[in-house]
mmCIF file with all atom_site columns, C-alpha atoms in Angstrom:
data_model
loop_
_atom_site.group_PDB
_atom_site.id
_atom_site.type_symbol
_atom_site.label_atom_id
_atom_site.label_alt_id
_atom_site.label_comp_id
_atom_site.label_asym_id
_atom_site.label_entity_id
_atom_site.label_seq_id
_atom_site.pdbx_PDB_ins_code
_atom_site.Cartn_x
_atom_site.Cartn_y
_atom_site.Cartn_z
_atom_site.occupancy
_atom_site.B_iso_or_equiv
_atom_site.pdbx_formal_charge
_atom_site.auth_seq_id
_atom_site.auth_comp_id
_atom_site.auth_asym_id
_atom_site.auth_atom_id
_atom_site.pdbx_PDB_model_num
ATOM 1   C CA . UNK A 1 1   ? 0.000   0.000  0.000   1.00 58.00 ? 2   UNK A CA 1
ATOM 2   C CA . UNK A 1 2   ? 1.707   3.331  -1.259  1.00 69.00 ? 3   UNK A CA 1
ATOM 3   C CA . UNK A 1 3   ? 1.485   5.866  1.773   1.00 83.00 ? 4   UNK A CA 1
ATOM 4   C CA . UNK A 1 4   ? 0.805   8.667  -0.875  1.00 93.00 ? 5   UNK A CA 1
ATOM 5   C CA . UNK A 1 5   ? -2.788  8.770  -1.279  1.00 96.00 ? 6   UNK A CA 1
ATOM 6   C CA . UNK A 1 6   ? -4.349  10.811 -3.790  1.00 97.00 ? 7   UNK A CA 1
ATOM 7   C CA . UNK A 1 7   ? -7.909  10.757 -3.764  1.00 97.00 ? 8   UNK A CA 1
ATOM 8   C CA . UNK A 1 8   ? -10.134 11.675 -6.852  1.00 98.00 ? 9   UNK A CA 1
ATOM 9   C CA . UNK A 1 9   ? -13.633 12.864 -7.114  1.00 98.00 ? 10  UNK A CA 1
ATOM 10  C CA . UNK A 1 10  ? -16.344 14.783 -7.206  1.00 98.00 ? 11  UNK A CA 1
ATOM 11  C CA . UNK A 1 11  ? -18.501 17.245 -4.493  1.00 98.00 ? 12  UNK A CA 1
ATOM 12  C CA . UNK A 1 12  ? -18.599 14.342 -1.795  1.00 98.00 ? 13  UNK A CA 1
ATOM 13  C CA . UNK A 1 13  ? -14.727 13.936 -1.809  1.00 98.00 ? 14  UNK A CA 1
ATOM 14  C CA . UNK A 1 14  ? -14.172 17.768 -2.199  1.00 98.00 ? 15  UNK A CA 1
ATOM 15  C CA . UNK A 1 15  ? -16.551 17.779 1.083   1.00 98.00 ? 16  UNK A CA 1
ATOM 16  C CA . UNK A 1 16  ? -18.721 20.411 -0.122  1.00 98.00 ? 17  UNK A CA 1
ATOM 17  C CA . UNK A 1 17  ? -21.593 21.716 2.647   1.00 97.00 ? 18  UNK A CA 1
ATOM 18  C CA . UNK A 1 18  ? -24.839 21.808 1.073   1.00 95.00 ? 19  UNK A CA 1
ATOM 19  C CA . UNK A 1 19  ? -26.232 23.771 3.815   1.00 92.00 ? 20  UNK A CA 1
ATOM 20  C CA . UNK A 1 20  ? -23.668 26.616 2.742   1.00 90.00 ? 21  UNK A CA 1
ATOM 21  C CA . UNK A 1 21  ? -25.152 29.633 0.856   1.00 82.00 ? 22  UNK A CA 1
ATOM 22  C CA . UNK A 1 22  ? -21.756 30.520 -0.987  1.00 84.00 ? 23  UNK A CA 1
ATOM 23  C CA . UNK A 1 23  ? -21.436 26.678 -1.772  1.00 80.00 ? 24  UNK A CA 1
ATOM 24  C CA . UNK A 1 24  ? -18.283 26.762 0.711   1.00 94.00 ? 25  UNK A CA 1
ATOM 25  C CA . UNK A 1 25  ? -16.713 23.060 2.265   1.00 97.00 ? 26  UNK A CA 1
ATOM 26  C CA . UNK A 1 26  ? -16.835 21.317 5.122   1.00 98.00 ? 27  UNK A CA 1
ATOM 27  C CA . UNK A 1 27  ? -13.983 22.297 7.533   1.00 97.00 ? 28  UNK A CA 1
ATOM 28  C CA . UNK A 1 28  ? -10.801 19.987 6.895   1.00 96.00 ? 29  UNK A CA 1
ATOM 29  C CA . UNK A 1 29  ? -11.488 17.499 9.723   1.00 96.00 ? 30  UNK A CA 1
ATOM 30  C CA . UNK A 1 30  ? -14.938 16.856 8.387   1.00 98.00 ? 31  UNK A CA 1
ATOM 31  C CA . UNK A 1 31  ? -13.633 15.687 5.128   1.00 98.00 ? 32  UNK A CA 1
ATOM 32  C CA . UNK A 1 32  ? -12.851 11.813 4.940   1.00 98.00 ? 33  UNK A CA 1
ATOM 33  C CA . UNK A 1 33  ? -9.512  12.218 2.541   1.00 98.00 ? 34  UNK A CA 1
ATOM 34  C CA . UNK A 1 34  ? -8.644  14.184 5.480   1.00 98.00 ? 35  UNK A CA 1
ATOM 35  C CA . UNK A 1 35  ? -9.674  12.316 8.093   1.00 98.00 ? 36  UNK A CA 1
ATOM 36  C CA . UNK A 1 36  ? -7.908  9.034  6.610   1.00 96.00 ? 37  UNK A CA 1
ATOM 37  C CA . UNK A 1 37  ? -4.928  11.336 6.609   1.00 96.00 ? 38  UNK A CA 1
ATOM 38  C CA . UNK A 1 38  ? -5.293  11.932 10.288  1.00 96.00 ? 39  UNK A CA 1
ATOM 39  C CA . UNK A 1 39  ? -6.392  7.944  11.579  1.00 95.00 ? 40  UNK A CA 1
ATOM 40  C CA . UNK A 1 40  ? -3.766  6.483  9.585   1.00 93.00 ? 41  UNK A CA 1
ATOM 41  C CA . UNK A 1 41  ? -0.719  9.088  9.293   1.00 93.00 ? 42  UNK A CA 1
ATOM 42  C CA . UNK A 1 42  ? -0.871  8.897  5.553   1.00 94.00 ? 43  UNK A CA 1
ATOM 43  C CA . UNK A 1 43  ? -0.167  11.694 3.217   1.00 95.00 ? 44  UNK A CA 1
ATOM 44  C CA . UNK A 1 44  ? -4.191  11.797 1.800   1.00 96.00 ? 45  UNK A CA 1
ATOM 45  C CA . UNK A 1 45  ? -4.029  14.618 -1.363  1.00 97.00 ? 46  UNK A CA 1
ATOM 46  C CA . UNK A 1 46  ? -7.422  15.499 -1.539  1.00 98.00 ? 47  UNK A CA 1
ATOM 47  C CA . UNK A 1 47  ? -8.682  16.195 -5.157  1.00 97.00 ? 48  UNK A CA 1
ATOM 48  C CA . UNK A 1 48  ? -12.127 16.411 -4.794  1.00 98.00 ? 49  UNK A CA 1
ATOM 49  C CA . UNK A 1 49  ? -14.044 18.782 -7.275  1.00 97.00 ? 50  UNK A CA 1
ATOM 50  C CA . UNK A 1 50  ? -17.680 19.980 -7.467  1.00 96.00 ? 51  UNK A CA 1
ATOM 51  C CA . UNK A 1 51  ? -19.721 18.928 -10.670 1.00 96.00 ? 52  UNK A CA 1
ATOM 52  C CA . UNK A 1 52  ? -16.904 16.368 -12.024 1.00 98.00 ? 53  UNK A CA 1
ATOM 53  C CA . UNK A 1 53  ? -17.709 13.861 -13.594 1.00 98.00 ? 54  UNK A CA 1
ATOM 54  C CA . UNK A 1 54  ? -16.007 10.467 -15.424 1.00 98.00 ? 55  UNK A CA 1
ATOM 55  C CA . UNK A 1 55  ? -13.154 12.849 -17.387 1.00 97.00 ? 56  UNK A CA 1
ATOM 56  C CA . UNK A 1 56  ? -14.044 12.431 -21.031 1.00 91.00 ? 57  UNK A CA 1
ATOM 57  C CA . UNK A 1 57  ? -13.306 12.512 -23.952 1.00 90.00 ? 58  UNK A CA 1
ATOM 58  C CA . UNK A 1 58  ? -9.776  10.986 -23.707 1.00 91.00 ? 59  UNK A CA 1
ATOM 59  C CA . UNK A 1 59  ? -8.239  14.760 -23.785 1.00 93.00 ? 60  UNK A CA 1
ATOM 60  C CA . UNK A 1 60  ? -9.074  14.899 -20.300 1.00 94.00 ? 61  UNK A CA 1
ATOM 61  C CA . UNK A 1 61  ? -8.860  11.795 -19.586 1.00 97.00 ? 62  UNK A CA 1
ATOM 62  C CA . UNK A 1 62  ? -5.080  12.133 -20.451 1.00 97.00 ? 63  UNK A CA 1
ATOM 63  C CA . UNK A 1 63  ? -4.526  15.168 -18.497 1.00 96.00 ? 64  UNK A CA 1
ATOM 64  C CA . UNK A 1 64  ? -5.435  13.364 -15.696 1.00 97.00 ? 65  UNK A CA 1
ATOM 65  C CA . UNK A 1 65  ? -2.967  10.850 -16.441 1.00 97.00 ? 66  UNK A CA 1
ATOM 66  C CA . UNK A 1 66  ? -0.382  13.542 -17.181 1.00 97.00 ? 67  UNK A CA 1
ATOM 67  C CA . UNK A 1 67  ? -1.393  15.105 -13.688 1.00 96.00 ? 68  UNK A CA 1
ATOM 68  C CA . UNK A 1 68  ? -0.630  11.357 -11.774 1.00 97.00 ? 69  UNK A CA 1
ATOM 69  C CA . UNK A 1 69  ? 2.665   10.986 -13.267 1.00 97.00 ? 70  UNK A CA 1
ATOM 70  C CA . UNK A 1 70  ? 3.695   14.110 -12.317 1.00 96.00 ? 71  UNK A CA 1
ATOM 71  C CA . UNK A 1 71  ? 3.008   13.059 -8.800  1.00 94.00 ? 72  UNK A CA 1
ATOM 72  C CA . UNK A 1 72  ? 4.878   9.586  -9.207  1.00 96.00 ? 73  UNK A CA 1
ATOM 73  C CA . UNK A 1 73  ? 8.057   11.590 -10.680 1.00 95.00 ? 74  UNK A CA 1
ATOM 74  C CA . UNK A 1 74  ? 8.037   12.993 -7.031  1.00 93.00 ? 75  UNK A CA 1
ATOM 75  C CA . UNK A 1 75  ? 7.001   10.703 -4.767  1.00 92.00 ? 76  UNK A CA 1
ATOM 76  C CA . UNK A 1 76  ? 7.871   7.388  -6.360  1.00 93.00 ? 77  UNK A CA 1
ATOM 77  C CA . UNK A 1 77  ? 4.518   5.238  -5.993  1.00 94.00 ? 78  UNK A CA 1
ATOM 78  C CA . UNK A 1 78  ? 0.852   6.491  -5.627  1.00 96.00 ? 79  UNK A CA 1
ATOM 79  C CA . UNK A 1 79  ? -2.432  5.350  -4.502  1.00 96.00 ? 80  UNK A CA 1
ATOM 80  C CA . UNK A 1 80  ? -5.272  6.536  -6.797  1.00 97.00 ? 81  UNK A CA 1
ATOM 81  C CA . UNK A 1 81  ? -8.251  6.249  -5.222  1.00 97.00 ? 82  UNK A CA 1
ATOM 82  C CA . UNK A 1 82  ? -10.955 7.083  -7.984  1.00 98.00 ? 83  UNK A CA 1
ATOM 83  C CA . UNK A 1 83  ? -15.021 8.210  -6.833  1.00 98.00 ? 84  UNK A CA 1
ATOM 84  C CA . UNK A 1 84  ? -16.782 9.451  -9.555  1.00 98.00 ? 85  UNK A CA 1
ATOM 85  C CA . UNK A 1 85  ? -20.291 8.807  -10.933 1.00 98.00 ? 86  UNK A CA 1
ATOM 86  C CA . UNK A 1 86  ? -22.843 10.262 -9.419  1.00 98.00 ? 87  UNK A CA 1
ATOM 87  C CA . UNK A 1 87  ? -22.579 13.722 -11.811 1.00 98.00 ? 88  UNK A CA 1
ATOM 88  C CA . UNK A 1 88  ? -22.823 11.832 -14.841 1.00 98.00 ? 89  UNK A CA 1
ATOM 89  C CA . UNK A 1 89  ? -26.199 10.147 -13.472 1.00 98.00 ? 90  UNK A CA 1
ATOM 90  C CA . UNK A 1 90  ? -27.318 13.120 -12.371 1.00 97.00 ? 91  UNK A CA 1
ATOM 91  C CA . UNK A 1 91  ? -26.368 14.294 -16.133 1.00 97.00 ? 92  UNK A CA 1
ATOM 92  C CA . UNK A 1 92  ? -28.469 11.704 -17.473 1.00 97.00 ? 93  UNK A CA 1
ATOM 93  C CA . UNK A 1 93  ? -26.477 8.746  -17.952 1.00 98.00 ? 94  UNK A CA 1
ATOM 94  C CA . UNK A 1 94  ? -27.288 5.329  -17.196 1.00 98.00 ? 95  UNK A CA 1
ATOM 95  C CA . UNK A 1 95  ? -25.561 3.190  -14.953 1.00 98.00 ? 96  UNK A CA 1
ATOM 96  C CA . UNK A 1 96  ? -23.848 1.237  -17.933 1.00 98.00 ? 97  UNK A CA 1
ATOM 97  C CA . UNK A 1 97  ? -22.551 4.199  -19.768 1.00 98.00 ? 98  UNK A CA 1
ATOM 98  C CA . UNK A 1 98  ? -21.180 5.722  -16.816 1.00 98.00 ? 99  UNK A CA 1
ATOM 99  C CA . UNK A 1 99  ? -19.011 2.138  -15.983 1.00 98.00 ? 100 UNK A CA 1
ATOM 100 C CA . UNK A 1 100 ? -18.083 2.433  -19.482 1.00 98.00 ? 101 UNK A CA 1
ATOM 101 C CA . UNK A 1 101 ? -16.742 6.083  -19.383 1.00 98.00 ? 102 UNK A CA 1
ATOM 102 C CA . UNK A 1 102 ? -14.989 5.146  -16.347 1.00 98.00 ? 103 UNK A CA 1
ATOM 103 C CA . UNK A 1 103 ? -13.666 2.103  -17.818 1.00 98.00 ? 104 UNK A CA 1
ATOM 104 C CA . UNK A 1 104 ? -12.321 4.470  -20.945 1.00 97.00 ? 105 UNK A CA 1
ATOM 105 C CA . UNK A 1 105 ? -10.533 6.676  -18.349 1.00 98.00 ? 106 UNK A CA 1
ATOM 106 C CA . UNK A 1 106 ? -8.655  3.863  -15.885 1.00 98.00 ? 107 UNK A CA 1
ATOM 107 C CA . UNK A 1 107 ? -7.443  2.675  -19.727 1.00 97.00 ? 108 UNK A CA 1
ATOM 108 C CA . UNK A 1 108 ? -6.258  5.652  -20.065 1.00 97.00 ? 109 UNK A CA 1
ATOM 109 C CA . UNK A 1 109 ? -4.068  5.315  -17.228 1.00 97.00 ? 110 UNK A CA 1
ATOM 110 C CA . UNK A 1 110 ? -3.420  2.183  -18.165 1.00 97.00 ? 111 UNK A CA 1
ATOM 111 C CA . UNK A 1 111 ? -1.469  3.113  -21.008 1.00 97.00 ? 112 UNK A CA 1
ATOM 112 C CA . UNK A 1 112 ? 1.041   5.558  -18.714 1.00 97.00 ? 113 UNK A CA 1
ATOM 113 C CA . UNK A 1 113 ? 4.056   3.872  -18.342 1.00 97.00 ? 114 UNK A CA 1
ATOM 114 C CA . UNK A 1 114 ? 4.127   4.429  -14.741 1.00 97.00 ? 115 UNK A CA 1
ATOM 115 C CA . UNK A 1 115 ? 0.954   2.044  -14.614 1.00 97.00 ? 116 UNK A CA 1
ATOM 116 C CA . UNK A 1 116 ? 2.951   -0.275 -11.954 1.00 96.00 ? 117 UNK A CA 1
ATOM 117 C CA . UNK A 1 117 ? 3.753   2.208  -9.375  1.00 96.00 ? 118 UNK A CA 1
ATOM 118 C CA . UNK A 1 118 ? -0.349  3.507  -9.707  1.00 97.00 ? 119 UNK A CA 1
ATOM 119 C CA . UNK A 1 119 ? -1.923  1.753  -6.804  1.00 96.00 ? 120 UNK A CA 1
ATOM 120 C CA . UNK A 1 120 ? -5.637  2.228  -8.549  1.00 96.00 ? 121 UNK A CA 1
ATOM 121 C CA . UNK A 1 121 ? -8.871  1.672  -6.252  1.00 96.00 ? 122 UNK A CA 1
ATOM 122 C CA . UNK A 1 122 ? -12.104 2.203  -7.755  1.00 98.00 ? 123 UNK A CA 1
ATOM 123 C CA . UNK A 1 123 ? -15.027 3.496  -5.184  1.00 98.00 ? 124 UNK A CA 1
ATOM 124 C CA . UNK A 1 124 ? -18.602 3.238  -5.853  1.00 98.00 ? 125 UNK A CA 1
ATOM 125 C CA . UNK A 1 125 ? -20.349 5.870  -4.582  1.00 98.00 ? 126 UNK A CA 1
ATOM 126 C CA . UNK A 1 126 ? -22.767 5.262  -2.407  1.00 98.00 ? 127 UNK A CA 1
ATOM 127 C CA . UNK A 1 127 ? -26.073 5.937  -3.862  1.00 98.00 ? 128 UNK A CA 1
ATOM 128 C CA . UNK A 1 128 ? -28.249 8.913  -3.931  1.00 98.00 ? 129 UNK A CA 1
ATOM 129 C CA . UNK A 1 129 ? -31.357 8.870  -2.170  1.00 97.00 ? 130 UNK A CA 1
ATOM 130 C CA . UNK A 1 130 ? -34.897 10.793 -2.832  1.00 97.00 ? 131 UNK A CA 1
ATOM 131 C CA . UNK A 1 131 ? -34.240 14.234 -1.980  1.00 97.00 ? 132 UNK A CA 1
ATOM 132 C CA . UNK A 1 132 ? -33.903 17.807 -3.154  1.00 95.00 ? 133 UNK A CA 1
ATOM 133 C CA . UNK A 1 133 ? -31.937 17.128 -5.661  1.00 94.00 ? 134 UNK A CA 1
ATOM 134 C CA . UNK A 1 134 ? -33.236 13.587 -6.535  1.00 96.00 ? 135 UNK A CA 1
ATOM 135 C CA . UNK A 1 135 ? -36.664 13.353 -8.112  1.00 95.00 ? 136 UNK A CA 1
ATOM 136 C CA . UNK A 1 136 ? -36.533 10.517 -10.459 1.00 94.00 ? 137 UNK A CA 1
ATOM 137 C CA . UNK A 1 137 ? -37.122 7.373  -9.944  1.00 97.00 ? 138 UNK A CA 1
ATOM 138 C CA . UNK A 1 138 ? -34.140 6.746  -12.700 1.00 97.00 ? 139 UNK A CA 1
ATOM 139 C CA . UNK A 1 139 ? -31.614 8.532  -10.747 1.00 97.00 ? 140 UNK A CA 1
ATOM 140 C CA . UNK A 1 140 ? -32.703 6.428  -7.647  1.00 98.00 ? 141 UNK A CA 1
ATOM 141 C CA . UNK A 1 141 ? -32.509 2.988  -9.558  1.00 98.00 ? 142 UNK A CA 1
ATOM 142 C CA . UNK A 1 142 ? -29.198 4.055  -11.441 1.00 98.00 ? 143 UNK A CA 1
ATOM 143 C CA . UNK A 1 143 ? -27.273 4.528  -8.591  1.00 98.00 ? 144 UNK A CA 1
ATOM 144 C CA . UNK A 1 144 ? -27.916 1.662  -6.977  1.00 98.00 ? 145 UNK A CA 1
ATOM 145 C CA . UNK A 1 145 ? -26.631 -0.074 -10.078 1.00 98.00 ? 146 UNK A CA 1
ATOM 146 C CA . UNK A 1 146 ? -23.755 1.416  -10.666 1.00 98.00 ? 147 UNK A CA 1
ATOM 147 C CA . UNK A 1 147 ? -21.545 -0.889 -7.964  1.00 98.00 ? 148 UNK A CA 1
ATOM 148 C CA . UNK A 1 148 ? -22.207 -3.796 -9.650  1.00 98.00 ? 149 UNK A CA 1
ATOM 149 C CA . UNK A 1 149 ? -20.963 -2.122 -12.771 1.00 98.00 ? 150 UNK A CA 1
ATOM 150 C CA . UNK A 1 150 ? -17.758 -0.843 -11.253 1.00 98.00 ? 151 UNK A CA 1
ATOM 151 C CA . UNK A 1 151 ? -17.032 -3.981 -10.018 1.00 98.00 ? 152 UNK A CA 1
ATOM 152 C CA . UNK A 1 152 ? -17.141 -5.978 -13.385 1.00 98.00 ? 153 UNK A CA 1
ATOM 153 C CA . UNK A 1 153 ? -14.480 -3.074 -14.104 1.00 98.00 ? 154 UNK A CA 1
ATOM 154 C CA . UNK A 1 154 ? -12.124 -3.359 -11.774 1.00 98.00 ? 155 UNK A CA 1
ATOM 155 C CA . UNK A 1 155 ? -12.364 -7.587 -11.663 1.00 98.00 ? 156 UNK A CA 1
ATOM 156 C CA . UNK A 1 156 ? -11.697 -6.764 -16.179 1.00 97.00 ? 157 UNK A CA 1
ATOM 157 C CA . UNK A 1 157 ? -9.096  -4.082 -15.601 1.00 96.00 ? 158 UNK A CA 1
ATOM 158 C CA . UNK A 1 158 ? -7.224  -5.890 -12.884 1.00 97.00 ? 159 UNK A CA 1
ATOM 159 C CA . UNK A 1 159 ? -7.390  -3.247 -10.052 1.00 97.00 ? 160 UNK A CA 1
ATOM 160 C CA . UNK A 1 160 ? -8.961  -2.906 -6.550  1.00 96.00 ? 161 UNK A CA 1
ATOM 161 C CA . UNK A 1 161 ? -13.024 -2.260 -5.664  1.00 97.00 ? 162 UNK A CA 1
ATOM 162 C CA . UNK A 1 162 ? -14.600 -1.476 -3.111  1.00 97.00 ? 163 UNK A CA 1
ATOM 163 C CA . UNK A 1 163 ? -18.568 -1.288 -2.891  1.00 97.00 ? 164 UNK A CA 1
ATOM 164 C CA . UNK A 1 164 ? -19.886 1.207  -0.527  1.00 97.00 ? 165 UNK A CA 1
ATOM 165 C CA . UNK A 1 165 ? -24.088 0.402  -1.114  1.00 96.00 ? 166 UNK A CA 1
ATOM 166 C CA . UNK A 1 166 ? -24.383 -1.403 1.892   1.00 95.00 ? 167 UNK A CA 1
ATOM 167 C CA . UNK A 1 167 ? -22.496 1.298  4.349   1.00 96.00 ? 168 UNK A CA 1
ATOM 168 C CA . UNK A 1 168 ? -25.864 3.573  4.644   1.00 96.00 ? 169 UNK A CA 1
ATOM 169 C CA . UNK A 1 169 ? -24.041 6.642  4.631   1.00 98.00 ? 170 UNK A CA 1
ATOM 170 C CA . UNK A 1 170 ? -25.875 9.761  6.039   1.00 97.00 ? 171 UNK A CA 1
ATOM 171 C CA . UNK A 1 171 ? -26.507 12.211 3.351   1.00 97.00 ? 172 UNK A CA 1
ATOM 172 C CA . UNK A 1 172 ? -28.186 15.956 3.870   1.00 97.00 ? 173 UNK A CA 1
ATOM 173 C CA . UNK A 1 173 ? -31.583 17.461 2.603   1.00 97.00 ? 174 UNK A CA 1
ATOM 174 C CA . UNK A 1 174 ? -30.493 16.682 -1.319  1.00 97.00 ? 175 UNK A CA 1
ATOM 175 C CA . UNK A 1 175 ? -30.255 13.052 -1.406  1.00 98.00 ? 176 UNK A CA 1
ATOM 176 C CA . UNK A 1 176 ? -26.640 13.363 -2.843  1.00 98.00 ? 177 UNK A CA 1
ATOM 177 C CA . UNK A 1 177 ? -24.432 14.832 -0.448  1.00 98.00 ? 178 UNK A CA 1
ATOM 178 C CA . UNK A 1 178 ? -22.511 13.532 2.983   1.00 98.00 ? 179 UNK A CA 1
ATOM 179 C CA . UNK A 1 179 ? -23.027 14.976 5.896   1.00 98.00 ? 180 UNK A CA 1
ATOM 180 C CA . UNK A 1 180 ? -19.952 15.606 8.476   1.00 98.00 ? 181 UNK A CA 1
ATOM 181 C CA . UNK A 1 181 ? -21.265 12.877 9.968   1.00 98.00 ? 182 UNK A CA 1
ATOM 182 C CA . UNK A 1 182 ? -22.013 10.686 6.554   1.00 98.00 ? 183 UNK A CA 1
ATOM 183 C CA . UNK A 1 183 ? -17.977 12.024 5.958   1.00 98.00 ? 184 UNK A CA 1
ATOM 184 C CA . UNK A 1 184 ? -16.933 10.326 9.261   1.00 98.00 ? 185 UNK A CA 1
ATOM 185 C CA . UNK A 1 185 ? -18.745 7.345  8.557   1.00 98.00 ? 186 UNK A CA 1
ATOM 186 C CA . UNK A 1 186 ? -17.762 6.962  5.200   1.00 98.00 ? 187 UNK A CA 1
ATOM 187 C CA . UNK A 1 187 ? -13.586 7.356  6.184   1.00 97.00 ? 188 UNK A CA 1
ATOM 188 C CA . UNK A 1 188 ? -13.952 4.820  9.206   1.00 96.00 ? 189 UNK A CA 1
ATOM 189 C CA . UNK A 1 189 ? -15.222 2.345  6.292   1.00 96.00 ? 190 UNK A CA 1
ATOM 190 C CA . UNK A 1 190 ? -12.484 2.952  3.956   1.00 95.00 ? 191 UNK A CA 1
ATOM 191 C CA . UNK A 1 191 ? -10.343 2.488  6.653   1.00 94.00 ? 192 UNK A CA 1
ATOM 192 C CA . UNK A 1 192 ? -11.455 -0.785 7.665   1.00 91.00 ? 193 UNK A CA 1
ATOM 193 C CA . UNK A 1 193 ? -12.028 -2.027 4.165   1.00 83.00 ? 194 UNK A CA 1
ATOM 194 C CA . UNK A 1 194 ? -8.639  -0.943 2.945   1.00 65.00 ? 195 UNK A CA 1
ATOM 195 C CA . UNK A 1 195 ? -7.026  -2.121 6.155   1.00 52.00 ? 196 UNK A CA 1
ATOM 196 C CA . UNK A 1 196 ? -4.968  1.146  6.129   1.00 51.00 ? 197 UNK A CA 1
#
């Protein structure tokens, strides 16, 4: 396990408050990149950003690649921790074209010669419940199968999973984002499932 941990995602890994007018974050120790970083004495880059989704086409998809190597010039070896998803549902997709974006963009990575020293893990988000930002009954039934669909990529790509439907993190008033609390929660699990 590389003790550089960069983790990358959307709003719920960027730990943005949804109870914040100015759309600001939750403080640092309410973040769970940051509160792996604290429990396990890791360096845990957070690189959460609101409205991301899978990057594509593979222009972006590359300059995330170009971004990672960067990192592995410096510190040798990386853990990627990839959580990404729930925008492109919320965009529309289905379940199976969002696994299939995000199986375009860990190829992607793939191809970087620094592949070996990328310790990839693929999260599934947990998924979105009814709420103010969740209407649809599609959105609802999407989510919930999008794990399953992540983990047919990661057992064909070759990298780790972990499935997070079954942790019943607490989310606020929209359906779609953590809590402090639901950030807490969600970092103890990581923790325990990646035995950090």
């Amino acid at each position: 396990m590389s003790e550089i941990i960069v983790c990358y995602g959307d709003s719920n890994t960027y730990g943005f408050d949804p109870t914040s007018f100015f759309g600001d974050r939750y403080p640092k120790n309410s973040r769970w990149p940051e509160i792996i970083g604290q429990e396990t004495g890791f360096n845990v880059m957070n690189a959460g950003a609101n409205g991301r989704e899978v990057p594509y086409p593979k222009s972006r998809a590359n300059a995330v690649r170009e971004c990672v190597e960067r990192h592995i010039k410096i510190f040798g070896q990386l853990g990627v921790w990839i959580m990404l998803g729930v925008n492109d549902l919320l965009s529309g997709r289905t379940a199976a074209e969002t696994a299939k974006r995000m199986e375009g963009f860990i190829d992607v990575l793939k191809s970087s010669e620094y592949w070996p020293k990328m310790d990839i893990c693929l999260i599934s988000p947990p998924p979105v419940q009814y709420g103010a930002w969740v209407d649809s009954e599609r959105v609802y039934n999407e989510s919930r199968k999008l794990e399953p669909a992540y983990a047919a990529v990661a057992e064909n790509i070759g990298i780790s999973f972990i499935g997070t439907g079954g942790w019943n993190i607490q989310v606020a008033f929209d359906g779609v984002h953590f809590t402090e609390e639901g950030h807490r929660m969600f970092a103890e699990k990581l923790i325990s499932e990646k035995i950090l």
